Short mmCIF file of C-alpha atoms and ligand atoms in Angstrom, two decimals:
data_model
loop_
_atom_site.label_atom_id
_atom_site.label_comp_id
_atom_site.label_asym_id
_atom_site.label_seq_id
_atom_site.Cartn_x
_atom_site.Cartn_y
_atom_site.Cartn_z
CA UNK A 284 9.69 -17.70 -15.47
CA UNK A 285 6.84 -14.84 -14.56
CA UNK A 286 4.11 -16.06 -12.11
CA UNK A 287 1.17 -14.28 -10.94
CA UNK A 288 -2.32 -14.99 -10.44
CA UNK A 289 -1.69 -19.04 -10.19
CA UNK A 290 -0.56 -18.75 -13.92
CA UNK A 291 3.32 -18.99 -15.13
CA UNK A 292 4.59 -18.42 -18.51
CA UNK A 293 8.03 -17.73 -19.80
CA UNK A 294 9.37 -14.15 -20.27
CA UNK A 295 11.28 -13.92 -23.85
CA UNK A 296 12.98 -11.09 -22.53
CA UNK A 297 15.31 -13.52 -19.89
CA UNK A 298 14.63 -17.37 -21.35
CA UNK A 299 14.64 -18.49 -25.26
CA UNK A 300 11.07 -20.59 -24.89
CA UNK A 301 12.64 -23.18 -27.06
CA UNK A 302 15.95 -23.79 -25.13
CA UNK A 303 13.66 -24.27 -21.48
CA UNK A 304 10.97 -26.57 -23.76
CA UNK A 305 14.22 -28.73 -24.64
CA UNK A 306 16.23 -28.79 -21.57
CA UNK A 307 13.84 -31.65 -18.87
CA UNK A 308 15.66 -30.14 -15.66
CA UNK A 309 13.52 -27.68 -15.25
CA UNK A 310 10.86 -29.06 -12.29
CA UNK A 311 8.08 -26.40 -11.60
CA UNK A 312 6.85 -26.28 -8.18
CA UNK A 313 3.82 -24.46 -6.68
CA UNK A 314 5.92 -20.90 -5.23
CA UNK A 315 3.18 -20.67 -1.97
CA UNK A 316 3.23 -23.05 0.59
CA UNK A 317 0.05 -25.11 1.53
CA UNK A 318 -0.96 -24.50 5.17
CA UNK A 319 1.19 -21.42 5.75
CA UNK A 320 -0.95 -18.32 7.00
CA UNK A 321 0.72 -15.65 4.51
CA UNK A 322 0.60 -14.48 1.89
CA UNK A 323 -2.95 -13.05 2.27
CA UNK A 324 -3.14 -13.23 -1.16
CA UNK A 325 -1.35 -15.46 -3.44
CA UNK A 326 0.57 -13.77 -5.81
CA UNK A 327 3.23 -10.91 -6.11
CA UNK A 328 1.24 -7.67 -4.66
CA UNK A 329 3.04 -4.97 -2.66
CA UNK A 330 2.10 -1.57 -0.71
CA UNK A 331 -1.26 -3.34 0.77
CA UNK A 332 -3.78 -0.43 1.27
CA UNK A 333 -6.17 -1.92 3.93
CA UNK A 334 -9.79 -0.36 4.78
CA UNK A 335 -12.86 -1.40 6.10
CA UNK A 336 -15.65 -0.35 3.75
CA UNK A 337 -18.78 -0.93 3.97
CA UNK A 338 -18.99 -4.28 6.02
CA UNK A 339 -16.02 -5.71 4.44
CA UNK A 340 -12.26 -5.55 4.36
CA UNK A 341 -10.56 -4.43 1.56
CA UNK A 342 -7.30 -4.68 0.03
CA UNK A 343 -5.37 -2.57 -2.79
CA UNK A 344 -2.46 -3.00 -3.74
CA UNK A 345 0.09 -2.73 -6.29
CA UNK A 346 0.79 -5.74 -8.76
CA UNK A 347 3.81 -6.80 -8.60
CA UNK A 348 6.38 -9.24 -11.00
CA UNK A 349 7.21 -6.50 -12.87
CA UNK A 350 10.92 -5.32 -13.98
CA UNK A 351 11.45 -1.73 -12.43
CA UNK A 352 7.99 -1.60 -11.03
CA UNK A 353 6.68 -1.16 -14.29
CA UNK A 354 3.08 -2.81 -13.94
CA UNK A 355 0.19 -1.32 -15.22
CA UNK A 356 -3.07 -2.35 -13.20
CA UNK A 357 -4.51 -2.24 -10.31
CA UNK A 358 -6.84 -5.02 -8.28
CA UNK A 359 -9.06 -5.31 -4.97
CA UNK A 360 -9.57 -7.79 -2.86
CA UNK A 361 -11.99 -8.01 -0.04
CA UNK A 362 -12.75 -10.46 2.74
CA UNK A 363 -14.98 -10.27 6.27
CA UNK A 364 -12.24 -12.33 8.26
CA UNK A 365 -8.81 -11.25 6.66
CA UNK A 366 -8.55 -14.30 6.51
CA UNK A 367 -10.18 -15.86 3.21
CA UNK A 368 -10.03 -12.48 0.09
CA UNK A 369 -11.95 -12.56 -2.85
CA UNK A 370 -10.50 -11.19 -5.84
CA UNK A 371 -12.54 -8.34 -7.33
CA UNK A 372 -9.97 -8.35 -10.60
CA UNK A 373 -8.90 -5.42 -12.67
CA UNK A 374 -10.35 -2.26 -10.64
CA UNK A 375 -8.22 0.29 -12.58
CA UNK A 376 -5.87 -0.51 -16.03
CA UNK A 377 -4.12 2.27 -17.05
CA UNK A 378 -3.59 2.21 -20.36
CA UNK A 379 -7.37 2.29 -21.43
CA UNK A 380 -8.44 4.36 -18.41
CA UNK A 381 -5.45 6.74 -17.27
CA UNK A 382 -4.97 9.26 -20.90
CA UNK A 383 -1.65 10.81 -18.72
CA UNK A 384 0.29 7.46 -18.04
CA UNK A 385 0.61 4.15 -18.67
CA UNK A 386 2.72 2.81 -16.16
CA UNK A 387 4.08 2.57 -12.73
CA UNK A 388 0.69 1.76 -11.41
CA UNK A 389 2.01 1.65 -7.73
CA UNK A 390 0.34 2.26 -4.17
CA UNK A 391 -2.91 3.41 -4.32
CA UNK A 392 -5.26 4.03 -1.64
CA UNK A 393 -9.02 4.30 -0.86
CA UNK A 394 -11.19 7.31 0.95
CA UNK A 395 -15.28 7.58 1.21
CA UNK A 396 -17.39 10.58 1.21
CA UNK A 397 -21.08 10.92 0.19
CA UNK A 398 -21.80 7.47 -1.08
CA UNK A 399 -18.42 7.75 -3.21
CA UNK A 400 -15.73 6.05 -3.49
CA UNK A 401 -11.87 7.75 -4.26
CA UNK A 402 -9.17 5.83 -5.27
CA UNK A 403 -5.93 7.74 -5.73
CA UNK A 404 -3.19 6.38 -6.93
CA UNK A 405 0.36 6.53 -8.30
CA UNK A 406 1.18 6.61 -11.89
CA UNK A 407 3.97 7.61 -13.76
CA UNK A 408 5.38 8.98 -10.51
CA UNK A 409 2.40 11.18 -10.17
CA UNK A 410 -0.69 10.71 -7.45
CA UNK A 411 -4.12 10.56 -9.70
CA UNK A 412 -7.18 9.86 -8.50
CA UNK A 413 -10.36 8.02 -10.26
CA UNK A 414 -13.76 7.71 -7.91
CA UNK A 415 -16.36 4.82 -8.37
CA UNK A 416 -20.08 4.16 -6.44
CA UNK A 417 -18.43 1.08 -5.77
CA UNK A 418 -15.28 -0.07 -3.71
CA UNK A 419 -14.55 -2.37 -6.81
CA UNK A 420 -15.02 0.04 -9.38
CA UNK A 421 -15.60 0.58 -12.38
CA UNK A 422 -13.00 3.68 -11.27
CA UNK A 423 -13.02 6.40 -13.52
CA UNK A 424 -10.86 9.76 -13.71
CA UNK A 425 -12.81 12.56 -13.33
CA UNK A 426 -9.53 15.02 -13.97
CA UNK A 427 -8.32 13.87 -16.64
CA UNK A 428 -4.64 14.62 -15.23
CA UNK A 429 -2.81 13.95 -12.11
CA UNK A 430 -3.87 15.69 -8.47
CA UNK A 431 -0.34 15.63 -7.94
CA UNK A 432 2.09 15.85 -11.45
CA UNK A 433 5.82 14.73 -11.23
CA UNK A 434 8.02 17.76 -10.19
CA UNK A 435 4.78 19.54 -8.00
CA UNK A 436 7.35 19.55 -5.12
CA UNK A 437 10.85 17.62 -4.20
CA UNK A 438 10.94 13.85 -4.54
CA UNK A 439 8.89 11.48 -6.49
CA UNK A 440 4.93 12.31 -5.77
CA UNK A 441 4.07 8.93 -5.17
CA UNK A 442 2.55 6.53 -2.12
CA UNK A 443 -0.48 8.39 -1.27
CA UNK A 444 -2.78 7.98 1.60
CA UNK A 445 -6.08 9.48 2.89
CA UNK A 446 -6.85 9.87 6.58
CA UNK A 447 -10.47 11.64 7.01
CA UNK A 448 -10.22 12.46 10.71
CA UNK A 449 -13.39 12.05 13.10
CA UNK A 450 -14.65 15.57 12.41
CA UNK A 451 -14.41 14.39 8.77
CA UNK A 452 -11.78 16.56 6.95
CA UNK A 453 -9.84 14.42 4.69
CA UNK A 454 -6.07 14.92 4.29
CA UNK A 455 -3.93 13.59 1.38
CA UNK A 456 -0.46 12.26 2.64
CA UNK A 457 2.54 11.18 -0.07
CA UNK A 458 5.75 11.51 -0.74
CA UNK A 459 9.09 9.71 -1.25
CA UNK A 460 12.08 11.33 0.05
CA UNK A 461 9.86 14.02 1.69
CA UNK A 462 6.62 14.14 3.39
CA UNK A 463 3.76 16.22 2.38
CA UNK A 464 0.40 16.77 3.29
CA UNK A 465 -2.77 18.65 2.63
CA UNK A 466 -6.37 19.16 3.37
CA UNK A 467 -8.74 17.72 0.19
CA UNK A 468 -10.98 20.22 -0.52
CA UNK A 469 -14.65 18.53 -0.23
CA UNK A 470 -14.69 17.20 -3.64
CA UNK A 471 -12.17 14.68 -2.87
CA UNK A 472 -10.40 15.53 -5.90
CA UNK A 473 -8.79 19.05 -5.27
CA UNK A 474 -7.09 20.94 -3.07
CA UNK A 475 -5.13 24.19 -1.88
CA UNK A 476 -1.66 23.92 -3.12
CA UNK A 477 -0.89 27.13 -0.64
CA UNK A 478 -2.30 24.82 2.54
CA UNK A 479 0.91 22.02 1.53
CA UNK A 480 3.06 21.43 4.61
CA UNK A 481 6.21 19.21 4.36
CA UNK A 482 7.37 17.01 7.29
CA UNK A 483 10.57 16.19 8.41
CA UNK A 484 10.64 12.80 9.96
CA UNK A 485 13.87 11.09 10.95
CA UNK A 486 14.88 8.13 8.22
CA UNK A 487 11.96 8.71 6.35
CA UNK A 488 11.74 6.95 2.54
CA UNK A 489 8.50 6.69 1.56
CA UNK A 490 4.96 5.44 2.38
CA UNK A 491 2.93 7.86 5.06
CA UNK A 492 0.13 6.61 6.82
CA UNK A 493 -1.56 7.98 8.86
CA UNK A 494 -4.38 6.38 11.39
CA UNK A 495 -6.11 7.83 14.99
CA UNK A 496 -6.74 6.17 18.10
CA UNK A 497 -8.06 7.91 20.79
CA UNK A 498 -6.84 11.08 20.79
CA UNK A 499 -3.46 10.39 19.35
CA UNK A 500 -2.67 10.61 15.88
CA UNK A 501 -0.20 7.94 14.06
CA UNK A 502 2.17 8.66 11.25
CA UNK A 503 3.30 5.66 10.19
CA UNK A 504 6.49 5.45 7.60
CA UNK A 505 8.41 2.66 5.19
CA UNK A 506 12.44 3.50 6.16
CA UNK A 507 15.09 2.37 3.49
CA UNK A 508 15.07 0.72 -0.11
CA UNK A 509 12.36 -1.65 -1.01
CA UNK A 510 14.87 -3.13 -2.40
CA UNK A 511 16.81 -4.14 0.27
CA UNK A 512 16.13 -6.66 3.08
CA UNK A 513 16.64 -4.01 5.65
CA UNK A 514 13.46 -1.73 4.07
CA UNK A 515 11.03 -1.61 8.07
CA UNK A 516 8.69 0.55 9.12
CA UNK A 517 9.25 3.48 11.44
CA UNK A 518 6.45 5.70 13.17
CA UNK A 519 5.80 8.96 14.94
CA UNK A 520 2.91 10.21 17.08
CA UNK A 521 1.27 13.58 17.10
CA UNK A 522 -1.78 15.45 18.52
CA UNK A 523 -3.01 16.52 15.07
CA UNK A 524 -3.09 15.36 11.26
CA UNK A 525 -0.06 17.90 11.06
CA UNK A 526 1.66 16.74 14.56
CA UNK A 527 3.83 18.29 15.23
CA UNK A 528 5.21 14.71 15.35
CA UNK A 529 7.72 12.93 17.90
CA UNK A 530 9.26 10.02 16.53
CA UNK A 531 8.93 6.83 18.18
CA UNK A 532 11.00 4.14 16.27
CA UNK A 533 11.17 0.66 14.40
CA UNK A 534 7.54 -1.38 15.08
CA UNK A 535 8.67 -3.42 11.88
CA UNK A 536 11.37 -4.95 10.64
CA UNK A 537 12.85 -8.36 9.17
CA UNK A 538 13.42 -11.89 10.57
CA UNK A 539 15.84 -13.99 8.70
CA UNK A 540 15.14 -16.73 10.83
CA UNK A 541 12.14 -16.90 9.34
CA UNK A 542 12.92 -15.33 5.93
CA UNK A 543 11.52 -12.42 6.32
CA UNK A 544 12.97 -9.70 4.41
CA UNK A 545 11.84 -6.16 3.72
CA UNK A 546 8.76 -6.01 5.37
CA UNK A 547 7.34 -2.61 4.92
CA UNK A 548 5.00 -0.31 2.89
CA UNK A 549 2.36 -0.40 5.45
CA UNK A 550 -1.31 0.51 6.33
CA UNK A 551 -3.45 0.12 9.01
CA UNK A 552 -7.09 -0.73 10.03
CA UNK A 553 -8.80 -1.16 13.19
CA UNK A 554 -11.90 -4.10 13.55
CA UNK A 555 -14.94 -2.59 14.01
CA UNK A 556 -16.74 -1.85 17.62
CA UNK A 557 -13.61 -2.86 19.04
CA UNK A 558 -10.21 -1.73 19.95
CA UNK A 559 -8.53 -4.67 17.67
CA UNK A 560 -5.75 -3.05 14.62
CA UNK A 561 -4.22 -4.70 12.24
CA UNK A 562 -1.06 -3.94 9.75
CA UNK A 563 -0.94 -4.82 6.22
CA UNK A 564 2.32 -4.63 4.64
CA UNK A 565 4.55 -6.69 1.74
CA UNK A 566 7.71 -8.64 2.18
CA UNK A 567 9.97 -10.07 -0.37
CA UNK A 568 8.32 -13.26 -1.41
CA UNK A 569 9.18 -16.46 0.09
CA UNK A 570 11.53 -18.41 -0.72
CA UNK A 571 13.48 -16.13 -3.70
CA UNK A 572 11.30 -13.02 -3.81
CA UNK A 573 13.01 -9.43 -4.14
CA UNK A 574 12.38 -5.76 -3.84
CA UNK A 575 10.07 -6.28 -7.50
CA UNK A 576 8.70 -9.90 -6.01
CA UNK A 577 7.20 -9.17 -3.17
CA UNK A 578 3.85 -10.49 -1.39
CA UNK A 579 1.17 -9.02 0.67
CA UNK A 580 0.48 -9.99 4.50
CA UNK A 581 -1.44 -8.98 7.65
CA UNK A 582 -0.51 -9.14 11.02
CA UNK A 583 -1.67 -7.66 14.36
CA UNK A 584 -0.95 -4.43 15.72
CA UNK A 585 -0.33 -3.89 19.53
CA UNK A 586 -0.40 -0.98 21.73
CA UNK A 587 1.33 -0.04 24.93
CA UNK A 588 -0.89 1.55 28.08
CA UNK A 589 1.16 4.68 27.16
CA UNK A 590 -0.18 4.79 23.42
CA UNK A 591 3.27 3.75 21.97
CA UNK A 592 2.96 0.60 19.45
CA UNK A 593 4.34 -2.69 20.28
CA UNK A 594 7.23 -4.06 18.18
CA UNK A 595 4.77 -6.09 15.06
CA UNK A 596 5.69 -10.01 15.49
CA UNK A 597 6.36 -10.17 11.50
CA UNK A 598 4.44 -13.87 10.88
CA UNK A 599 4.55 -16.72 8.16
O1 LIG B 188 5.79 -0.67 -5.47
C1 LIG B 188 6.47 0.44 -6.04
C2 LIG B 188 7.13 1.29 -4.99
O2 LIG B 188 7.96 0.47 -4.16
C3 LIG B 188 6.21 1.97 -4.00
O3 LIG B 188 5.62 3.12 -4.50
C4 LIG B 188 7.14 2.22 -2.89
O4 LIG B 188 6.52 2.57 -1.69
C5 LIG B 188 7.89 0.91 -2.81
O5 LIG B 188 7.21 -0.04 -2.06
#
């Protein structure tokens, strides 16, 4: 049984349609509990990218449900209270829209420059990008290939993020197994390859985002499998987009008192005018969920009088 968007159908890959029709054991229940904060969003979504564009709050993320990650669209969803999302649909599909891949539509990200909006994202284990006058889209690829193909460097090129620092310079972060990052030149949609630098950041899997408060500069991290229950999220601190970085530790990790397993693939946005953050970042879905079932939530993030982050309270 598949579920996403409030709609479930049998998958003929796992379950003969007529043996389930026959068989009346089978009792269907409503997978999301009513009154419970989280998910955000109902439905299997992972590797929330959180912004705040334009007056609202957006989230993209990837869709989930999908054997081997293998899902092939992308949505947005935006809300002023993080609280109650609409769901802008289908922002990106790549089949029709993507001519170098059709699959593996996972962890995309948003930037703004100049009354345009960049959406990069990973396909095929390659970072592409697609850029839209909207934060909904329509997205469209104005390259034609990936900004980053499979094999540019080690490790798969996916997860990518883009911090534009206050003296607005944008830098592209990604990587799985390694680190990397490099300045976008100003057309969002190309840069140096000889300007690449490569991190090394203790425990690091996947996922780099990056945020600034004050004058300190966050790298935030997913550590282990997303797979596994034990998949958290370590961080380091730095006084530039490049550090150099010193690591700080775990800010997020599971509960199994409260079922909370693999919480990770993270991003960050503050409120605006004030000094309030807050973390998006999946979990395995509750109850029965798994490193391909996973759902999207938001809790807040705390800070120390020193700078350092507070252990996240992960919440249901
Ligand atoms: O959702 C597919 C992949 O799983 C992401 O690219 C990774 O970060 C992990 O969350």
């Amino acid at each position: 049984m598949r579920h996403r968007d409030n709609q479930l159908w049998l998958d003929p890959s796992t379950t003969n349609p007529a043996t389930f029709a026959a068989d009346s054991s089978y009792r269907i229940t409503a997978p999301w509990v009513a009154g419970r904060r989280s998910p955000v969003v109902k439905g299997l979504y992972a590797d929330p990218n959180i912004a705040y564009l334009n007056g609202r709050y957006y989230l993209y993320p990837t869709t989930d449900g999908y054997n081997g990650w293998s899902g092939a669209r992308f949505k947005a969803f935006s809300s002023t209270d993080l609280v109650n999302w609409t769901d802008h649909g289908t922002i990106l599909d790549l089949g029709p829209q993507i001519s170098w891949a059709d699959d593996r539509a996972w962890a995309p990200t948003i930037a703004y420059r100049d009354n345009r909006y960049y959406f990069y994202f990973s396909a095929a284990t390659s970072i592409g990008v697609a850029t839209s006058s909207s934060p909904t889209g329509p997205f469209t690829d104005p390259l034609g290939r990936p900004l980053v193909p499979a094999g540019f460097r080690s490790g798969q090129m996916i997860d990518p993020h883009v911090f534009t620092d206050t003296d607005g310079r944008s830098y592209l972060y990604w990587g799985n197994g390694s680190a990397y990052a490099v300045p976008l030149n100003a057309d969002m949609i190309s840069f140096d390859a000889g300007q690449v630098r490569t991190f090394s950041l203790p425990n690091f899997r996947e996922a780099p985002f990056v945020f600034k408060r004050g004058t300190t500069y966050y790298l935030t991290y997913s550590v282990d499998d997303t797979g596994s229950e034990n998949y958290h999220v370590e961080y380091a601190t730095g006084a530039s987009p490049y550090g150099p970085w010193t690591h700080r530790g775990t800010i997020l990790a599971k509960n199994l008192s409260l079922g909370i397993k693999g919480p990770a693939h993270q991003s960050v946005v503050k409120a605006p005018d004030s000094d309030a953050w807050y973390i998006a970042y999946h979990r395995f879905a509750i109850p029965a969920g798994n490193g391909t079932n996973r759902e999207v939530t938001i809790d807040p993030l705390r800070f120390n009088a020193d700078g350092t982050i507070q252990p996240v309270i992960p919440t249901l």
